CSV table of C-alpha atoms in Angstrom, one decimal:
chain,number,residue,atom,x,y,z
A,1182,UNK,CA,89.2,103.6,139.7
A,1183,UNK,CA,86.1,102.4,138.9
A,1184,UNK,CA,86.3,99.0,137.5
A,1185,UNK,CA,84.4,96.9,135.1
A,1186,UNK,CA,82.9,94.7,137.9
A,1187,UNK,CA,78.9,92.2,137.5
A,1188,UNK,CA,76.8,95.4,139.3
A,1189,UNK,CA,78.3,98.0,137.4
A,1190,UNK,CA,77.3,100.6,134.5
A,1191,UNK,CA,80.4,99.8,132.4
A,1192,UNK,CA,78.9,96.3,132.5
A,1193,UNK,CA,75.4,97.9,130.3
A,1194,UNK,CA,77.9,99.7,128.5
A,1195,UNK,CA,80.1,97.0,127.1
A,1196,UNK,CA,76.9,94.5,126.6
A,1197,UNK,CA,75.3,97.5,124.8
A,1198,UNK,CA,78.4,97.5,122.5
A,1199,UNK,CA,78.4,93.6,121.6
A,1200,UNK,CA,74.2,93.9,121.7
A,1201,UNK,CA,72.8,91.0,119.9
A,1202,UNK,CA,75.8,89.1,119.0
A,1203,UNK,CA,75.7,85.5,120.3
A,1204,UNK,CA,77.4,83.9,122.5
A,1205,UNK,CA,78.5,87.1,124.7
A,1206,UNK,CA,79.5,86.1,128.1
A,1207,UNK,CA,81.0,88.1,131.3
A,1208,UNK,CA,84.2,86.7,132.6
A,1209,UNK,CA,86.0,87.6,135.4
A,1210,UNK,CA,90.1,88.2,135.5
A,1211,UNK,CA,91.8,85.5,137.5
A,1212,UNK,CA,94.9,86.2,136.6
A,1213,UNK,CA,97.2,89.2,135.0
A,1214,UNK,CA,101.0,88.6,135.0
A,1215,UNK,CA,103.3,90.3,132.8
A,1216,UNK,CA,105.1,88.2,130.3
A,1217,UNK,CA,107.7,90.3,128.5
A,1218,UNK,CA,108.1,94.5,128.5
A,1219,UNK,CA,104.7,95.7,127.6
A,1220,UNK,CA,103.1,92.5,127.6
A,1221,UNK,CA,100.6,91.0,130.2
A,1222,UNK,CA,99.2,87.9,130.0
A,1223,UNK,CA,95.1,87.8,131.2
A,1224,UNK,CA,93.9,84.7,132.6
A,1225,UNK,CA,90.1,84.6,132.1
A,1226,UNK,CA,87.4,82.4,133.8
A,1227,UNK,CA,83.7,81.5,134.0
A,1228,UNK,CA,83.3,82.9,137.3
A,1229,UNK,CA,80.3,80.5,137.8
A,1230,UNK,CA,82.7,77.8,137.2
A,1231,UNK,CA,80.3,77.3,133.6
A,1232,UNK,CA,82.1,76.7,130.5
A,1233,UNK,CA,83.8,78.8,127.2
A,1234,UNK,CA,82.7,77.9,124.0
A,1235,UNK,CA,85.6,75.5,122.2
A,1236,UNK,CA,88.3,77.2,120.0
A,1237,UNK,CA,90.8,76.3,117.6
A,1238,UNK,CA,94.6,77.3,117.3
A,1239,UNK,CA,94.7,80.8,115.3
A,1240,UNK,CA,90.9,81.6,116.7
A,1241,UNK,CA,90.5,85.0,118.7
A,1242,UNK,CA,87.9,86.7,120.4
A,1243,UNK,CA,86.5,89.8,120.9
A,1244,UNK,CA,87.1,92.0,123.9
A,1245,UNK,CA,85.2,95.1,125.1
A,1246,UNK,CA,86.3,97.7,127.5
A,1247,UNK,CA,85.0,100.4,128.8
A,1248,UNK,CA,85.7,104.0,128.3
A,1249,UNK,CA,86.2,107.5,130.7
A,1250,UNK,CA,83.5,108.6,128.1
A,1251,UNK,CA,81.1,106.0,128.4
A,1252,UNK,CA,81.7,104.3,125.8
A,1253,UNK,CA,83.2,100.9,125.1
A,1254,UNK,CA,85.8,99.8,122.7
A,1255,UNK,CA,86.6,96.3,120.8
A,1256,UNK,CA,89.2,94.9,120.4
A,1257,UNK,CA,90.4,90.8,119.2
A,1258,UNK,CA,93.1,89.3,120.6
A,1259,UNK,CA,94.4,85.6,119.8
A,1260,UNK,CA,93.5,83.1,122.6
A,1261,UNK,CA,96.9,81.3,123.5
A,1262,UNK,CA,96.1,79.2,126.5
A,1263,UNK,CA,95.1,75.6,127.2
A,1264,UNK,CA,92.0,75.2,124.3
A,1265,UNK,CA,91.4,71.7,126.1
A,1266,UNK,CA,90.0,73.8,129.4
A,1267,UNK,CA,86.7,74.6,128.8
A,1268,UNK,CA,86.9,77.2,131.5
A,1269,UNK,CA,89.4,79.6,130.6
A,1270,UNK,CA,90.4,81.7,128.2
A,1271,UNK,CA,93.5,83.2,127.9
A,1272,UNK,CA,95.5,86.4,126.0
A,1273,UNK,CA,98.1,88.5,125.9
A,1274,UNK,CA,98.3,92.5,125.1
A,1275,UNK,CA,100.7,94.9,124.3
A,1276,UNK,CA,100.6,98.0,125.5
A,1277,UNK,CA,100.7,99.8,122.1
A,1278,UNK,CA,101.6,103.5,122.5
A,1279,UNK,CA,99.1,104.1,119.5
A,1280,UNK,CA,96.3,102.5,121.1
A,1281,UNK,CA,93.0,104.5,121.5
A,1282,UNK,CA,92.6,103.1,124.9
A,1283,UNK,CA,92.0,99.2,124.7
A,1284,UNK,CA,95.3,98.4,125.7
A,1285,UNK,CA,96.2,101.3,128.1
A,1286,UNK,CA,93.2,100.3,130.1
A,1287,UNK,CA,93.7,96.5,130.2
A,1288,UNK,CA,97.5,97.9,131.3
A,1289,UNK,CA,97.0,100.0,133.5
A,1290,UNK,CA,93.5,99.9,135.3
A,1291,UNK,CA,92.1,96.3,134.9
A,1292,UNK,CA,92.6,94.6,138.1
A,1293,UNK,CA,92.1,90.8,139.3
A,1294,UNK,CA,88.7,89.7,140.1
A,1295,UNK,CA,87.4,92.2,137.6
A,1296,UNK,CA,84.9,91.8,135.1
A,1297,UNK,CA,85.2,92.0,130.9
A,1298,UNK,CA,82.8,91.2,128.2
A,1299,UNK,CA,83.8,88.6,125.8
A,1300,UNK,CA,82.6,87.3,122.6
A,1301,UNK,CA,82.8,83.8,120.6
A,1302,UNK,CA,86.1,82.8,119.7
A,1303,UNK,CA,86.2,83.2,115.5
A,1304,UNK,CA,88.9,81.6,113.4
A,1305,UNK,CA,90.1,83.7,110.5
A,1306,UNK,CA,93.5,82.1,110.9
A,1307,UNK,CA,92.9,78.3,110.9
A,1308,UNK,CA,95.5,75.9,110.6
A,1309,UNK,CA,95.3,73.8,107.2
A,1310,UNK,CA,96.4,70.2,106.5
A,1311,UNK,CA,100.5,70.2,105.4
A,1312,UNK,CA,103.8,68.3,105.7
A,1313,UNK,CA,105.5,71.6,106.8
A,1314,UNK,CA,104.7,74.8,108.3
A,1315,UNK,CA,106.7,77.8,107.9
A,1316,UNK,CA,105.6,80.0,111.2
A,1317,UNK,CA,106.8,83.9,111.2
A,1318,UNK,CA,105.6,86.0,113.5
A,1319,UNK,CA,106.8,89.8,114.9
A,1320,UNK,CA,106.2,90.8,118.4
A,1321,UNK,CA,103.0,90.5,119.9
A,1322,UNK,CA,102.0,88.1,116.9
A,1323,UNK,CA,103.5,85.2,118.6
A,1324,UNK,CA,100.3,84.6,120.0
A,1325,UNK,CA,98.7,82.6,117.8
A,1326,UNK,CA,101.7,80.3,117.1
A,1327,UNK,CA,101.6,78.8,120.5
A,1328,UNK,CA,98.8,76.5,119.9
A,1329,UNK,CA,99.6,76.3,116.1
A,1330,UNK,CA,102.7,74.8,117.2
A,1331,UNK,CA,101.3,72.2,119.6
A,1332,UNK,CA,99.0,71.1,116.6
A,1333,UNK,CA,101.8,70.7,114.2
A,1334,UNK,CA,103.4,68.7,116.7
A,1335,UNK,CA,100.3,66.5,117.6
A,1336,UNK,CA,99.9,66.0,113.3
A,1337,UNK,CA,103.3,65.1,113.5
A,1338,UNK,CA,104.1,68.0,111.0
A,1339,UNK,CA,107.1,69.1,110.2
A,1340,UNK,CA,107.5,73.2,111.4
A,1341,UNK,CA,110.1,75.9,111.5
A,1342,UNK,CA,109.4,79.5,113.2
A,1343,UNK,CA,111.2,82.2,112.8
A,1344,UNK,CA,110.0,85.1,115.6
A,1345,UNK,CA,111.5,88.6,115.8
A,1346,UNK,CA,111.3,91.6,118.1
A,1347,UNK,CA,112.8,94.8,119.0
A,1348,UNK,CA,114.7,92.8,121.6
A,1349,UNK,CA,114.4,89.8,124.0
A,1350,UNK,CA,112.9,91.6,127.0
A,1351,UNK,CA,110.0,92.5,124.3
A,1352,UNK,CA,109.5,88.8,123.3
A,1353,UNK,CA,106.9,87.2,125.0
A,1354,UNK,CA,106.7,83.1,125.5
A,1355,UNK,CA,110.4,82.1,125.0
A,1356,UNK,CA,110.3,80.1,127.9
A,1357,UNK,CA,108.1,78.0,126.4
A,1358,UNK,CA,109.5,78.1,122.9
A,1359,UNK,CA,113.1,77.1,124.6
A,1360,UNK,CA,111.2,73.5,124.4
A,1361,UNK,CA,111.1,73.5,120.6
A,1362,UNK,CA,115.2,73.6,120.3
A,1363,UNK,CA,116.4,74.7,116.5
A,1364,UNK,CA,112.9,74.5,115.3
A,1365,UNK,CA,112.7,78.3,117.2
A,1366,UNK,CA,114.4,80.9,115.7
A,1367,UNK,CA,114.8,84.0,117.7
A,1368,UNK,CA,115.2,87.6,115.6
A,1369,UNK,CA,116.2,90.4,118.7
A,1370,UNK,CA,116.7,93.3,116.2
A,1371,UNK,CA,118.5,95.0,118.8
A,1372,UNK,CA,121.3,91.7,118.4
A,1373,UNK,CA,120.8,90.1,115.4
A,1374,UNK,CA,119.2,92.9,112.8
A,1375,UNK,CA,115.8,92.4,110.5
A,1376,UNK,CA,115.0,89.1,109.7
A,1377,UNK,CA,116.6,86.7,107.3
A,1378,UNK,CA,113.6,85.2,104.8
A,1379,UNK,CA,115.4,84.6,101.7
A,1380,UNK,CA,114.7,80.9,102.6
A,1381,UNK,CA,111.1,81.8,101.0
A,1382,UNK,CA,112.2,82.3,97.8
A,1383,UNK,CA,111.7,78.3,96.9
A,1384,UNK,CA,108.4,76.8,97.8
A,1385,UNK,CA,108.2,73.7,100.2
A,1386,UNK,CA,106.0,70.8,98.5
A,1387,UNK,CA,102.9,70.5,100.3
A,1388,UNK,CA,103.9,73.2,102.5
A,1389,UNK,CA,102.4,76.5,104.3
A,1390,UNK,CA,103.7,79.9,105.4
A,1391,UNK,CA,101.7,81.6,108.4
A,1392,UNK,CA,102.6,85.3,109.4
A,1393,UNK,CA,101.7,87.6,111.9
A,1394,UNK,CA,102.8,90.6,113.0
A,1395,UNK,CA,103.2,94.0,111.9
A,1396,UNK,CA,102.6,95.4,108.4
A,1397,UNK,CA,106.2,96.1,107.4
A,1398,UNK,CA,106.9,92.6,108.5
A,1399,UNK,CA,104.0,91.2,106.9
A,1400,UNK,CA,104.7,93.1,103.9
A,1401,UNK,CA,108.2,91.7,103.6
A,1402,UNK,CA,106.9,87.8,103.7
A,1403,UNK,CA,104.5,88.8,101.3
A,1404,UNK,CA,107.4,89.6,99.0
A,1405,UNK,CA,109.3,86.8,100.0
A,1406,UNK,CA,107.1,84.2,99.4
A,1407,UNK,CA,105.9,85.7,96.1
A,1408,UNK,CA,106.7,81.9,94.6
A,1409,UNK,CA,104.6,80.4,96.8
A,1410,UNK,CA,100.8,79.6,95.5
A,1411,UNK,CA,98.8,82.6,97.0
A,1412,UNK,CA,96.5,79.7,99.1
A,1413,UNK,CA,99.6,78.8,101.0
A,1414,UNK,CA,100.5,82.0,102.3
A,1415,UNK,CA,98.5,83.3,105.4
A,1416,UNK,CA,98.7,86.7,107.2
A,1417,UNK,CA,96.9,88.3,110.4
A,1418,UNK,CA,96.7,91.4,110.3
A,1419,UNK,CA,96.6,93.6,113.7
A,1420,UNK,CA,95.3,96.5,111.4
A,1421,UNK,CA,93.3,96.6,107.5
A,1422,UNK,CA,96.0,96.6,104.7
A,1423,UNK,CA,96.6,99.8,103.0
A,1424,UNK,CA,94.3,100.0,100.1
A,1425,UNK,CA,93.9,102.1,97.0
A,1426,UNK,CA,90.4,104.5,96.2
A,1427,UNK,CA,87.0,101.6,95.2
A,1428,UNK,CA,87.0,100.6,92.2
A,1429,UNK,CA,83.8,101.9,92.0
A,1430,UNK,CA,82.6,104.8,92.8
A,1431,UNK,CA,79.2,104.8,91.6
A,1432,UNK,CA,75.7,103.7,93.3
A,1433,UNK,CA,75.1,100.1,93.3
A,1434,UNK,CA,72.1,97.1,93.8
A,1435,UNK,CA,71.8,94.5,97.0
A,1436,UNK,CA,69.3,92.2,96.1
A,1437,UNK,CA,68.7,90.3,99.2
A,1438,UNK,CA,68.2,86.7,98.5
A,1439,UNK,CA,66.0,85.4,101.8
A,1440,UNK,CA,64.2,88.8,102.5
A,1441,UNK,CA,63.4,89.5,99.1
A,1442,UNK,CA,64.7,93.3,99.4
A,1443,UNK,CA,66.4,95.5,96.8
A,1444,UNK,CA,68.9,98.0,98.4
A,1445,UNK,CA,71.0,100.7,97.3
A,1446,UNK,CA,74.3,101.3,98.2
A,1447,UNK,CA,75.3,104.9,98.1
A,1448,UNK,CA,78.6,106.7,96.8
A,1449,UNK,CA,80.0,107.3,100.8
A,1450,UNK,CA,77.9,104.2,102.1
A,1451,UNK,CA,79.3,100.9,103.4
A,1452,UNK,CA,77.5,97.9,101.9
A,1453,UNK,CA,76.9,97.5,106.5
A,1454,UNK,CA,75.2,100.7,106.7
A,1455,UNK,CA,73.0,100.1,103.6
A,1456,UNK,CA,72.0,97.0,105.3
A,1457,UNK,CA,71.5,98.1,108.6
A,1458,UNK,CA,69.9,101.2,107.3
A,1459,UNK,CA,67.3,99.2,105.1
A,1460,UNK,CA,66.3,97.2,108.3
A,1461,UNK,CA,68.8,94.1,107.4
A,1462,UNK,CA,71.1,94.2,110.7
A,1463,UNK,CA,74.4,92.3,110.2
A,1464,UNK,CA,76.5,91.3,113.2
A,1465,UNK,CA,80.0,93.4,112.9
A,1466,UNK,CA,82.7,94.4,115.2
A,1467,UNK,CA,86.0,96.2,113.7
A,1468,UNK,CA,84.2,97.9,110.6
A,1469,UNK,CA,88.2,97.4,109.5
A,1470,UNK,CA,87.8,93.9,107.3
A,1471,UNK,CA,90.6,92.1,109.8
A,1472,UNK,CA,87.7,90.5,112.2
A,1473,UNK,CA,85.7,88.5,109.8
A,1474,UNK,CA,82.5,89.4,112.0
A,1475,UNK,CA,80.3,90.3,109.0
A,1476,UNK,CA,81.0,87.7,106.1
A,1477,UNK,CA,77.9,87.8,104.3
A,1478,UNK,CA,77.5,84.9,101.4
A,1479,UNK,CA,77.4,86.6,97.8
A,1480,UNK,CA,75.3,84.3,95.3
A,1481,UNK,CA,75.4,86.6,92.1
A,1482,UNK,CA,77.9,89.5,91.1
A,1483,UNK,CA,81.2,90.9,91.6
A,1484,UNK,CA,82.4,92.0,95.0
A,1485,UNK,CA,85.4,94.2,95.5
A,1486,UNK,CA,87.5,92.9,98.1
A,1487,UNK,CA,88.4,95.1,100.5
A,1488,UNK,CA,89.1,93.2,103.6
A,1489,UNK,CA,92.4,91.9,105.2
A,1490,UNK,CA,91.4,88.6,105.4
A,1491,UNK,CA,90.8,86.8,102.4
A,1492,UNK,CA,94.1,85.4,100.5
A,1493,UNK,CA,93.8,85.4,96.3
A,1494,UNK,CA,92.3,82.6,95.4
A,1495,UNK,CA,89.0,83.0,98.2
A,1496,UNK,CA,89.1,86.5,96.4
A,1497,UNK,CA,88.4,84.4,93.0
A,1498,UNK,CA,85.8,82.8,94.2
A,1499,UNK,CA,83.4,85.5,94.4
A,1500,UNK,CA,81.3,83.7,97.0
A,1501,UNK,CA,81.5,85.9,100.2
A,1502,UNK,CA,82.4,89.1,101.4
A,1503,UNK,CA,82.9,91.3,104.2
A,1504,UNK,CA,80.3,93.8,104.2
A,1505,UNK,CA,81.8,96.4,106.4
A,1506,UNK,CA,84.6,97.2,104.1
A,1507,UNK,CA,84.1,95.6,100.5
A,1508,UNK,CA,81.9,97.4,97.7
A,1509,UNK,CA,80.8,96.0,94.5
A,1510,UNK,CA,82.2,95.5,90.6
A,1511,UNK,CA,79.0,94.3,89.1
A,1512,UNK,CA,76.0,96.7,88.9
A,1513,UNK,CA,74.4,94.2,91.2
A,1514,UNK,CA,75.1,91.8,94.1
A,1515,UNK,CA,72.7,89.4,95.5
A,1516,UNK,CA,73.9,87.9,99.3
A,1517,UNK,CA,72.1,85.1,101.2
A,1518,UNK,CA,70.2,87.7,103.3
């Protein structure tokens, strides 16, 4: 096996892939433990004893691995260890039989004392200010509720979460959830069936509902909490919502604010590749809409919104987009570029 170790070509190969972004650092695996059927937890450190930049609960960071081909894949995955160590990262992975090879390779061939390339933790997920959270997560999208939790706690928040999987064995973290008491509630479909969220129907004053997980799950809450005010309902997303055909399929104007350049966007172009393309590069990762590398400011137009990311009223707004996925309304857009 030829592993992704400091004096090796996978190590080009992965920087290659994350070329230019900041903030890119080389971490070594300390640790790799498996935390539930098809999950292992990966314990990651400066291996120069130097420090990770500082993250927030909800924040993830980008991961690349390398490939039998010689290429590299990315992948983001929610960091769910001790944020108050400013040496270590960590994350957990499931081995997802659909995977194109991130998680089969962190699974089955990444080793301790290896090397992987890592990016700047990014928070699309952030906690807001509330009275009471409303936590709901599916499998492998417990992850970011661990440190949400602890923050609720330390804001002396009131919080409820409601986490579900095929069965217990699947269920990563209930060790540490056993802490919470009643404020966990445990959904082993194999025991207790789908789970119960017709407690959503009434909107909590002052209150938030966070979700992560699958899209059938994520799909369900959405309809569930259909009274709540769209800005109080949160989702990450593992992969992009299903979307209908642009709403425009026509040519349309970038006029770049900073640069001064005019550039058009074609028919079968991303609004990224026009940019990149017309010598504008913009720092991207998933080319999905579920990372949030690419937000780009929009001064003047309409976008379409095409991302996973943004919740209603942010869509209203008008005042960013997501370059790799969204397309335009208006005739024109001008971005802060």
């Amino acid at each position: 096996m030829e592993t992704l170790a400091v004096d090796n070509k996978d190590v080009a190969t992965t920087q290659k892939a994350v070329a230019g972004k900041p903030g890119i650092q080389t971490l070594r695996v300390d640790r790799k433990e498996i935390v539930a059927d098809g999950i292992v937890r990966l314990r990651l450190v400066e291996p120069n004893g130097g420090r990770v930049p500082f993250w927030t609960p909800g924040a993830h960071i980008e991961v690349v691995v390398p490939q039998a081909d010689g290429e590299a894949l990315s992948r983001h995955y929610s960091l769910c260890g001790d944020r108050w160590d400013p040496h270590v990262y960590e994350i957990a992975i499931l081995n997802d039989p659909k995977s194109k090879g991130g998680s089969k390779y962190v699974h089955e061939e990444l080793a301790v004392g290896d090397m992987v390339t890592v990016g700047t933790p990014r928070n699309n997920f952030p906690l807001s200010q509330a009275k009471h959270f409303e936590f709901i997560a599916g499998g492998i999208g417990i992850t970011p509720f661990l440190k949400m939790i602890e923050a609720a706690e330390q804001l002396g928040a009131s919080w409820h979460l409601n986490y579900g999987g095929r069965s217990t064995d699947s269920m990563a973290f209930l060790d540490t959830l056993a802490d919470y008491g009643d404020k966990v509630t445990l959904w082993p479909q194999d025991e207790k069936g789908f789970m119960d969220l017709s407690y959503l129907s009434e909107p909590v004053e002052d209150g938030r509902v966070y979700c992560c997980g699958p899209e059938p799950l994520l799909n369900v809450v959405q309809k569930a909490a259909e009274n709540w005010p769209s800005w109080a309902v949160r989702f990450e997303r593992f992969v992009p919502a299903t979307l209908p055909a642009p709403v425009r399929t026509e040519p349309f104007m970038l006029d770049l604010a900073r640069s001064k350049k005019c550039v058009e966007v074609g028919t079968d172009q991303s609004v990224l590749a026009a940019l990149t393309d017309a010598g504008v590069p913009v720092l991207s990762s998933c080319n999905e809409g579920v990372c949030g590398t690419c937000e780009v400011a929009v001064l003047k137009g309409k976008p379409e919104h095409r991302d996973s990311l943004l919740n209603d009223a942010e869509r209203e707004r008008n005042d960013r987009m997501f370059v790799c996925v969204s397309r335009a309304v208006s005739d024109r857009l001008e971005l802060d570029l």
